[in-house]
C-alpha positions as MATLAB code, in Angstrom:
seq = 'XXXXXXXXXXXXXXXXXXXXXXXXXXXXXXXXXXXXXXXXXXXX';
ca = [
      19.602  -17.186  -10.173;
      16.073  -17.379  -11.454;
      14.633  -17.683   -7.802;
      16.438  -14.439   -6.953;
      15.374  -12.867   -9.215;
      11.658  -13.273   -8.876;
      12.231  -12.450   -5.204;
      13.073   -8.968   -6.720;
      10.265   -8.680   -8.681;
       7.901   -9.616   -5.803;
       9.155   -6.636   -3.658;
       9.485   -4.033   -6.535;
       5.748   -5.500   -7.590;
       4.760   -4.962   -3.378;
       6.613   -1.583   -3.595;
       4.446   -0.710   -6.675;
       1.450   -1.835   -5.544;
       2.132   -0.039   -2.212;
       2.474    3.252   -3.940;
      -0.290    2.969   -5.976;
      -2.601    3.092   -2.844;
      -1.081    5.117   -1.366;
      -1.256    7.872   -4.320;
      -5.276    6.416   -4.523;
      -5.733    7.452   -1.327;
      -3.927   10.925   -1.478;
      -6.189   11.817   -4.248;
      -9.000   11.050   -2.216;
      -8.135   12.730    1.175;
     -10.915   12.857    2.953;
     -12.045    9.511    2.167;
      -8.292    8.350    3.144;
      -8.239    9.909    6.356;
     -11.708    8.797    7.518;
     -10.637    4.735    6.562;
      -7.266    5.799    8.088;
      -8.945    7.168   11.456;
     -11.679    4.211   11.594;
      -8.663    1.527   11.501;
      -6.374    2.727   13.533;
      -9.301    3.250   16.042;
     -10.515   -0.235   15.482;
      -7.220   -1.698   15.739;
      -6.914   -0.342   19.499;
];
């Protein structure tokens, strides 16, 4: 029971923490697009 239920708390903690850049990076668009743009460039 305890094991499940810090498997729940590590995804809503990754959700969270997923979010939270992501609404970093909207606030900064132009800095987010340019990282964005640069990574998915140096990925391929």
């Amino acid at each position: 029971m305890r094991s499940s239920l810090a498997y729940v708390g590590v995804n809503v903690l990754s959700q969270l923490t997923i979010v939270f850049f992501v609404q970093v990076l909207g606030k900064s668009t132009i800095i987010g697009g340019y990282a964005t743009s640069r990574i998915s460039s140096f990925g391929n």
